[in-house]
Amino acid sequence: MELKEITNNKIMLPDYDNSILNLITSILKSYNVKSKYSSLKVIDKYLKNKYKNVVLVILDGMGDNIIKNASVNGMLYKNKIANITSVFPSTTTAAMTTYYSAMPPIETGWIAWSQYFKEYGRAIDMLPCKDSYTGEKYNSKSLDINEIMKYKTVYEQIKEASPNTKTYEIMPDYCEKKTDVAICTNNIIGICDSIVSLCKNDEQKFIMAYSDNPDGIIHKYGCCSLQTREFILNTEQQLSKMISKLTNTDTLVIVSADHGHNDIKDKYKIIELSQLQECLIMPASLESRVLSFFVKDNMKKEFVERFNKLFKDKFILFTKEEFLKSNLLGFGIKHKKIDDFIGDYIAVSISDASIGLGTHISKESHEKVSTHCGLTKNEMDVPVIVFDCK
């Protein structure tokens, strides 16, 4: 199946002229950073006012459907000025790296949770830097994927183009620090309090704040769960208090997400699909809704036939060439490691189905009620919310 054959209105393709890439590009351009990517006009019109404080709050997994289901009359939905797409794959590894680098996945090479590095002979969970199968945690001395996969951060780009602008990040305590001043907090109250404190001084600044929820909550309980709704309502309360404290501080607060979520109905495990395992050279990698397969040369025809028989209308199966020509990863100079990470075939979910990547030595993991990384509208469609505290 090819992208042009899709007629399902639940599917949304990445729009690299109207995406999270363009959102961060707008912010960078306001600080004189040159970019080959287009900016987001709905944000540009605010940023031309040259605020003292520009704050970007990213709520992991908060797709448009999440706030619509939880609080359609709440402050988040009422202050939404636009809908944009995530990048593809619609997952934290790819999307947050786009926020941190202002580049699409094709250029960063950060495309999914688990990527195979031939240099180490291991599949690595990218963000926590752990062995995908054993869960072994690595340090930079034993395995430094950040050196192989390094990029210039948006903080560095702003510092070079506008040296008088200070940059700050607010993040959970387990995240790797990417700029000189980082504040660690694990909840929305801490994020809001930190933003208020930083905006009180007179320096010109850019603040990026990242919350790992509602993503963690949605994975466990689902898109429309009571727990997800409670998080959104509590977040609205905390943001409302924060905005009231920021009145007349010359601050622009932008709230968005990295990707959305889609509840999973059909769960499969690649280790239990013997007819596919027979065709593979090595374990599948990437994520449960975007899978990379390295297939035996003499079994490629069988693999395609078997996969499509099992997953017709659930996944699109691309050859490597088809996938790269689709530009789903964006436009630009292909990262040198992309060809290592993309196998002979790539399967992309366009349904409520997922395929677990476990092996016989994998540690058991909680089966997710909802997840992301596919091409459904729920995963790809994210809001842009603005609070003008001029």
Short mmCIF file of C-alpha atoms in Angstrom, two decimals:
data_model
loop_
_atom_site.label_atom_id
_atom_site.label_comp_id
_atom_site.label_asym_id
_atom_site.label_seq_id
_atom_site.Cartn_x
_atom_site.Cartn_y
_atom_site.Cartn_z
CA MET A 1 0.00 0.00 0.00
CA GLU A 2 1.23 3.53 -0.78
CA LEU A 3 0.36 6.82 0.92
CA LYS A 4 -1.59 8.03 -2.10
CA GLU A 5 -3.90 5.02 -1.77
CA ILE A 6 -5.03 5.94 1.75
CA THR A 7 -8.58 7.26 1.89
CA ASN A 8 -9.09 6.85 5.64
CA ASN A 9 -10.04 10.24 7.12
CA LYS A 10 -8.52 9.16 10.44
CA ILE A 11 -5.05 9.36 8.91
CA MET A 12 -2.94 12.52 9.01
CA LEU A 13 0.40 12.98 7.25
CA PRO A 14 3.10 15.27 8.65
CA ASP A 15 2.96 18.76 7.16
CA TYR A 16 6.45 20.20 7.31
CA ASP A 17 5.10 23.66 6.54
CA ASN A 18 2.65 23.48 9.45
CA SER A 19 4.26 21.40 12.16
CA ILE A 20 6.12 21.51 15.43
CA LEU A 21 9.25 22.09 13.33
CA ASN A 22 7.77 25.35 12.06
CA LEU A 23 6.73 26.34 15.57
CA ILE A 24 10.27 26.13 16.94
CA THR A 25 11.58 27.76 13.75
CA SER A 26 9.36 30.79 14.43
CA ILE A 27 10.86 31.15 17.89
CA LEU A 28 14.40 30.85 16.57
CA LYS A 29 13.83 33.39 13.82
CA SER A 30 12.60 35.89 16.41
CA TYR A 31 16.09 35.61 17.92
CA ASN A 32 17.78 36.17 14.53
CA VAL A 33 18.60 32.50 13.94
CA LYS A 34 18.64 31.76 10.21
CA SER A 35 16.82 28.66 9.04
CA LYS A 36 16.00 26.96 5.75
CA TYR A 37 12.65 25.90 7.21
CA SER A 38 9.51 28.00 7.11
CA SER A 39 8.12 29.61 10.24
CA LEU A 40 4.55 29.44 11.57
CA LYS A 41 2.70 32.60 10.58
CA VAL A 42 0.18 32.41 13.44
CA ILE A 43 3.09 32.55 15.88
CA ASP A 44 5.13 35.07 13.89
CA LYS A 45 2.45 37.70 14.35
CA TYR A 46 2.88 37.46 18.12
CA LEU A 47 6.66 37.27 18.11
CA LYS A 48 7.03 40.44 16.06
CA ASN A 49 6.14 42.26 19.31
CA LYS A 50 9.55 41.27 20.73
CA TYR A 51 8.58 40.00 24.17
CA LYS A 52 11.04 40.09 27.03
CA ASN A 53 10.10 36.50 27.88
CA VAL A 54 9.15 33.80 25.40
CA VAL A 55 8.03 30.58 27.10
CA LEU A 56 7.37 27.30 25.27
CA VAL A 57 5.62 24.65 27.37
CA ILE A 58 5.54 21.17 25.84
CA LEU A 59 3.12 18.69 27.38
CA ASP A 60 4.14 15.26 26.17
CA GLY A 61 1.37 13.39 24.40
CA MET A 62 -1.22 16.17 24.62
CA GLY A 63 -2.74 15.80 21.19
CA ASP A 64 -5.71 17.90 20.16
CA ASN A 65 -8.08 15.01 20.87
CA ILE A 66 -6.82 14.80 24.46
CA ILE A 67 -7.79 18.34 25.46
CA LYS A 68 -10.97 18.21 23.37
CA ASN A 69 -12.14 15.07 25.16
CA ALA A 70 -11.04 16.23 28.61
CA SER A 71 -12.01 19.91 28.64
CA VAL A 72 -13.52 21.28 25.45
CA ASN A 73 -14.66 24.41 27.29
CA GLY A 74 -11.47 24.81 29.31
CA MET A 75 -8.74 27.43 29.03
CA LEU A 76 -6.46 25.30 26.88
CA TYR A 77 -9.00 24.65 24.15
CA LYS A 78 -10.39 28.19 24.31
CA ASN A 79 -6.92 29.69 23.86
CA LYS A 80 -5.97 27.44 20.97
CA ILE A 81 -4.98 29.47 17.91
CA ALA A 82 -4.05 26.66 15.52
CA ASN A 83 -3.62 22.96 14.94
CA ILE A 84 -0.33 21.68 13.58
CA THR A 85 1.12 18.24 12.97
CA SER A 86 3.83 16.44 14.79
CA VAL A 87 6.83 15.26 12.84
CA PHE A 88 7.04 11.61 11.84
CA PRO A 89 7.38 9.24 13.54
CA SER A 90 4.96 10.81 16.00
CA THR A 91 7.00 9.92 19.06
CA THR A 92 8.97 11.69 21.77
CA THR A 93 12.40 10.65 20.50
CA ALA A 94 11.81 12.21 17.09
CA ALA A 95 9.56 15.10 18.10
CA MET A 96 11.45 16.38 21.14
CA THR A 97 14.69 16.21 19.18
CA THR A 98 13.01 18.40 16.57
CA TYR A 99 12.17 20.89 19.32
CA TYR A 100 15.72 20.73 20.67
CA SER A 101 17.41 21.01 17.27
CA ALA A 102 14.91 22.76 14.97
CA MET A 103 15.51 20.02 12.39
CA PRO A 104 13.29 17.22 11.07
CA PRO A 105 14.01 13.55 11.86
CA ILE A 106 15.61 12.94 8.45
CA GLU A 107 18.38 15.33 9.49
CA THR A 108 18.74 14.49 13.18
CA GLY A 109 18.60 10.69 12.86
CA TRP A 110 16.63 10.54 16.12
CA ILE A 111 13.61 8.69 14.78
CA ALA A 112 12.28 6.25 17.38
CA TRP A 113 12.61 4.76 20.83
CA SER A 114 14.80 1.76 19.91
CA GLN A 115 17.47 2.13 17.23
CA TYR A 116 20.11 -0.47 16.29
CA PHE A 117 23.74 0.69 16.42
CA LYS A 118 26.10 -1.57 14.52
CA GLU A 119 29.04 0.14 16.27
CA TYR A 120 27.95 -1.47 19.53
CA GLY A 121 26.03 -4.47 18.21
CA ARG A 122 23.03 -3.40 20.26
CA ALA A 123 19.57 -1.93 19.92
CA ILE A 124 19.53 1.13 22.16
CA ASP A 125 16.58 2.90 23.77
CA MET A 126 17.59 6.38 22.68
CA LEU A 127 16.42 8.77 25.38
CA PRO A 128 17.31 6.73 28.49
CA CYS A 129 20.36 5.23 26.69
CA LYS A 130 19.54 1.66 27.74
CA ASP A 131 19.86 -1.71 26.04
CA SER A 132 16.49 -2.29 24.38
CA TYR A 133 16.36 -5.94 25.44
CA THR A 134 18.20 -6.29 28.76
CA GLY A 135 17.42 -2.82 30.13
CA GLU A 136 21.11 -2.29 30.95
CA LYS A 137 21.85 1.40 31.50
CA TYR A 138 24.94 2.82 29.79
CA ASN A 139 27.12 5.75 30.71
CA SER A 140 28.98 7.97 28.27
CA LYS A 141 32.24 6.08 28.84
CA SER A 142 30.85 2.72 27.79
CA LEU A 143 28.52 3.91 25.05
CA ASP A 144 28.17 7.48 23.81
CA ILE A 145 25.33 7.64 21.30
CA ASN A 146 25.13 11.38 21.89
CA GLU A 147 28.52 11.77 20.23
CA ILE A 148 27.37 9.80 17.18
CA MET A 149 23.99 11.54 17.11
CA LYS A 150 24.97 15.04 18.23
CA TYR A 151 23.35 18.21 16.91
CA LYS A 152 23.47 21.92 17.69
CA THR A 153 20.73 22.71 20.18
CA VAL A 154 18.29 25.59 19.83
CA TYR A 155 19.88 27.04 22.97
CA GLU A 156 23.27 27.13 21.27
CA GLN A 157 21.75 28.62 18.12
CA ILE A 158 20.06 31.41 20.09
CA LYS A 159 23.24 32.14 22.05
CA GLU A 160 25.21 32.55 18.81
CA ALA A 161 22.64 34.72 17.03
CA SER A 162 21.43 36.77 20.02
CA PRO A 163 24.11 36.66 22.73
CA ASN A 164 22.13 38.97 25.01
CA THR A 165 19.29 36.46 25.26
CA LYS A 166 19.43 33.98 28.12
CA THR A 167 18.11 30.46 27.64
CA TYR A 168 16.62 28.18 30.26
CA GLU A 169 15.07 24.75 30.29
CA ILE A 170 12.70 23.16 32.79
CA MET A 171 12.47 19.38 32.75
CA PRO A 172 12.10 16.18 34.81
CA ASP A 173 15.16 15.31 36.88
CA TYR A 174 16.05 12.25 34.78
CA CYS A 175 16.38 14.24 31.55
CA GLU A 176 19.75 15.21 30.15
CA LYS A 177 20.57 18.90 30.53
CA LYS A 178 20.94 20.72 27.19
CA THR A 179 21.65 24.29 28.22
CA ASP A 180 23.68 26.04 30.94
CA VAL A 181 20.77 26.69 33.29
CA ALA A 182 18.34 23.82 33.78
CA ILE A 183 15.66 23.53 36.45
CA CYS A 184 14.52 20.03 37.36
CA THR A 185 10.93 19.44 38.41
CA ASN A 186 8.65 16.44 38.00
CA ASN A 187 5.22 18.06 38.05
CA ILE A 188 3.18 20.85 36.52
CA ILE A 189 3.19 22.91 39.73
CA GLY A 190 6.98 23.00 39.68
CA ILE A 191 6.99 23.95 36.01
CA CYS A 192 4.60 26.85 36.54
CA ASP A 193 6.38 28.13 39.66
CA SER A 194 9.74 27.99 37.89
CA ILE A 195 8.42 29.94 34.89
CA VAL A 196 7.01 32.68 37.15
CA SER A 197 10.30 32.97 39.04
CA LEU A 198 12.38 33.19 35.88
CA CYS A 199 10.13 35.80 34.27
CA LYS A 200 10.50 38.19 37.21
CA ASN A 201 14.00 39.34 36.30
CA ASP A 202 14.69 41.94 33.59
CA GLU A 203 16.81 39.93 31.19
CA GLN A 204 15.57 38.88 27.76
CA LYS A 205 15.05 35.16 27.79
CA PHE A 206 13.71 32.04 26.13
CA ILE A 207 12.38 29.26 28.37
CA MET A 208 11.50 25.78 27.18
CA ALA A 209 9.60 23.65 29.70
CA TYR A 210 8.92 19.95 29.18
CA SER A 211 6.44 17.78 31.07
CA ASP A 212 6.48 14.01 30.57
CA ASN A 213 2.75 13.94 31.28
CA PRO A 214 0.03 13.44 30.19
CA ASP A 215 1.97 10.93 28.06
CA GLY A 216 2.79 8.60 30.94
CA ILE A 217 -0.78 8.73 32.21
CA ILE A 218 -2.30 8.12 28.79
CA HIS A 219 -0.01 5.15 28.12
CA LYS A 220 -1.30 3.53 31.30
CA TYR A 221 -4.98 4.52 31.33
CA GLY A 222 -5.98 5.65 27.81
CA CYS A 223 -6.99 8.81 25.97
CA CYS A 224 -10.43 9.23 27.50
CA SER A 225 -9.70 7.95 30.99
CA LEU A 226 -10.64 9.73 34.19
CA GLN A 227 -6.95 9.98 35.08
CA THR A 228 -6.14 11.75 31.81
CA ARG A 229 -9.02 14.16 32.27
CA GLU A 230 -7.94 14.92 35.83
CA PHE A 231 -4.43 15.74 34.65
CA ILE A 232 -5.70 18.14 31.99
CA LEU A 233 -8.06 19.87 34.43
CA ASN A 234 -5.32 20.21 37.05
CA THR A 235 -2.92 21.52 34.40
CA GLU A 236 -5.48 24.14 33.41
CA GLN A 237 -5.79 25.25 37.03
CA GLN A 238 -2.04 25.57 37.45
CA LEU A 239 -1.58 27.36 34.13
CA SER A 240 -4.39 29.77 35.03
CA LYS A 241 -2.63 30.69 38.28
CA MET A 242 0.65 31.09 36.40
CA ILE A 243 -0.86 33.34 33.73
CA SER A 244 -2.43 35.60 36.36
CA LYS A 245 0.99 36.04 37.99
CA LEU A 246 2.58 36.83 34.61
CA THR A 247 0.17 39.66 33.76
CA ASN A 248 2.06 42.73 32.49
CA THR A 249 5.43 40.93 32.54
CA ASP A 250 5.94 41.22 28.76
CA THR A 251 5.69 37.44 28.41
CA LEU A 252 4.39 35.23 25.63
CA VAL A 253 3.48 31.70 26.74
CA ILE A 254 3.05 29.08 24.02
CA VAL A 255 1.69 25.66 25.00
CA SER A 256 1.88 22.71 22.62
CA ALA A 257 2.84 19.04 22.49
CA ASP A 258 5.31 16.72 20.81
CA HIS A 259 2.68 14.27 19.53
CA GLY A 260 -0.75 12.89 20.35
CA HIS A 261 -2.05 9.44 21.34
CA ASN A 262 -4.19 6.63 19.97
CA ASP A 263 -5.81 3.90 22.07
CA ILE A 264 -4.72 0.39 21.10
CA LYS A 265 -7.28 -2.35 20.45
CA ASP A 266 -5.29 -4.98 18.56
CA LYS A 267 -2.01 -6.00 20.22
CA TYR A 268 0.45 -8.41 18.62
CA LYS A 269 3.95 -9.57 19.56
CA ILE A 270 6.55 -10.04 16.86
CA ILE A 271 8.15 -12.89 18.83
CA GLU A 272 4.89 -14.86 18.51
CA LEU A 273 4.57 -14.35 14.75
CA SER A 274 6.69 -17.30 13.64
CA GLN A 275 5.83 -16.87 9.98
CA LEU A 276 7.45 -13.41 10.06
CA GLN A 277 10.31 -14.37 12.39
CA GLU A 278 11.36 -16.98 9.85
CA CYS A 279 12.04 -14.19 7.35
CA LEU A 280 14.12 -11.90 9.57
CA ILE A 281 17.88 -11.55 9.84
CA MET A 282 17.71 -9.73 13.18
CA PRO A 283 15.04 -8.49 15.61
CA ALA A 284 12.66 -5.77 14.47
CA SER A 285 13.41 -2.31 15.89
CA LEU A 286 12.08 1.25 16.28
CA GLU A 287 8.61 1.13 17.93
CA SER A 288 5.42 -0.90 18.10
CA ARG A 289 3.65 1.29 15.52
CA VAL A 290 6.66 1.91 13.27
CA LEU A 291 8.78 -1.18 12.76
CA SER A 292 12.01 -1.66 10.86
CA PHE A 293 12.62 -5.13 9.39
CA PHE A 294 15.88 -6.53 8.02
CA VAL A 295 14.80 -9.47 5.87
CA LYS A 296 16.66 -12.44 4.38
CA ASP A 297 17.36 -11.91 0.67
CA ASN A 298 15.72 -15.19 -0.29
CA MET A 299 12.55 -14.52 1.73
CA LYS A 300 11.59 -10.95 0.83
CA LYS A 301 8.67 -12.01 -1.34
CA GLU A 302 7.39 -14.33 1.39
CA PHE A 303 7.78 -11.63 4.03
CA VAL A 304 5.71 -9.10 2.08
CA GLU A 305 2.97 -11.64 1.36
CA ARG A 306 2.83 -12.86 4.95
CA PHE A 307 2.92 -9.43 6.51
CA ASN A 308 0.20 -8.04 4.27
CA LYS A 309 -1.98 -11.10 4.86
CA LEU A 310 -1.72 -10.54 8.62
CA PHE A 311 -1.94 -6.77 8.71
CA LYS A 312 -3.91 -5.64 5.68
CA ASP A 313 -5.57 -2.28 6.49
CA LYS A 314 -3.70 -2.11 9.83
CA PHE A 315 -0.19 -1.21 8.66
CA ILE A 316 1.34 0.23 5.52
CA LEU A 317 4.37 -1.81 4.49
CA PHE A 318 7.02 0.24 2.67
CA THR A 319 10.23 -0.86 1.08
CA LYS A 320 13.17 1.17 2.34
CA GLU A 321 13.26 3.11 -0.93
CA GLU A 322 9.52 3.84 -0.82
CA PHE A 323 9.74 5.00 2.77
CA LEU A 324 12.62 7.40 2.16
CA LYS A 325 10.98 8.78 -0.99
CA SER A 326 7.75 9.41 0.90
CA ASN A 327 9.47 12.25 2.85
CA LEU A 328 7.63 11.19 5.99
CA LEU A 329 10.82 11.96 7.91
CA GLY A 330 10.90 15.46 6.46
CA PHE A 331 13.12 17.26 4.00
CA GLY A 332 16.82 18.05 4.20
CA ILE A 333 20.20 16.37 4.29
CA LYS A 334 19.79 12.73 5.31
CA HIS A 335 21.64 11.90 8.53
CA LYS A 336 24.49 9.44 7.96
CA LYS A 337 22.90 6.87 10.31
CA ILE A 338 19.44 6.80 8.71
CA ASP A 339 20.42 3.99 6.35
CA ASP A 340 21.55 1.90 9.32
CA PHE A 341 18.30 2.38 11.22
CA ILE A 342 15.91 1.79 8.30
CA GLY A 343 15.70 -1.85 7.29
CA ASP A 344 14.58 -3.48 4.06
CA TYR A 345 10.96 -2.79 5.01
CA ILE A 346 9.19 -0.32 7.27
CA ALA A 347 5.70 -0.98 8.66
CA VAL A 348 3.64 2.05 9.73
CA SER A 349 0.41 1.69 11.69
CA ILE A 350 -2.69 3.41 10.30
CA SER A 351 -5.08 1.68 12.70
CA ASP A 352 -5.57 0.79 16.37
CA ALA A 353 -2.98 -2.00 16.12
CA SER A 354 0.52 -2.35 17.55
CA ILE A 355 3.24 -5.01 17.28
CA GLY A 356 5.44 -5.46 20.35
CA LEU A 357 9.18 -5.65 19.67
CA GLY A 358 10.15 -8.00 22.51
CA THR A 359 12.61 -10.89 22.26
CA HIS A 360 13.12 -13.92 24.51
CA ILE A 361 15.63 -11.98 26.62
CA SER A 362 13.61 -8.78 26.86
CA LYS A 363 12.54 -7.65 30.28
CA GLU A 364 8.79 -7.63 30.72
CA SER A 365 7.20 -4.25 30.13
CA HIS A 366 3.77 -2.88 30.88
CA GLU A 367 1.44 -3.27 27.90
CA LYS A 368 0.33 0.19 26.91
CA VAL A 369 -3.38 0.96 26.71
CA SER A 370 -2.60 3.85 24.37
CA THR A 371 0.50 4.77 22.42
CA HIS A 372 1.77 6.72 19.41
CA CYS A 373 4.30 6.70 16.54
CA GLY A 374 1.76 5.93 13.80
CA LEU A 375 -0.09 8.04 11.26
CA THR A 376 -3.52 8.37 12.82
CA LYS A 377 -4.93 11.87 13.28
CA ASN A 378 -5.01 11.31 17.03
CA GLU A 379 -1.24 10.83 17.05
CA MET A 380 -0.32 13.53 14.57
CA ASP A 381 -2.65 16.44 15.39
CA VAL A 382 -1.39 18.78 18.14
CA PRO A 383 -2.69 22.15 19.33
CA VAL A 384 -0.91 25.50 19.54
CA ILE A 385 -2.18 27.48 22.54
CA VAL A 386 -1.13 31.05 23.31
CA PHE A 387 -1.35 33.31 26.36
CA ASP A 388 -0.29 36.90 25.73
CA CYS A 389 0.94 38.52 28.95
CA LYS A 390 2.20 41.68 27.29
#
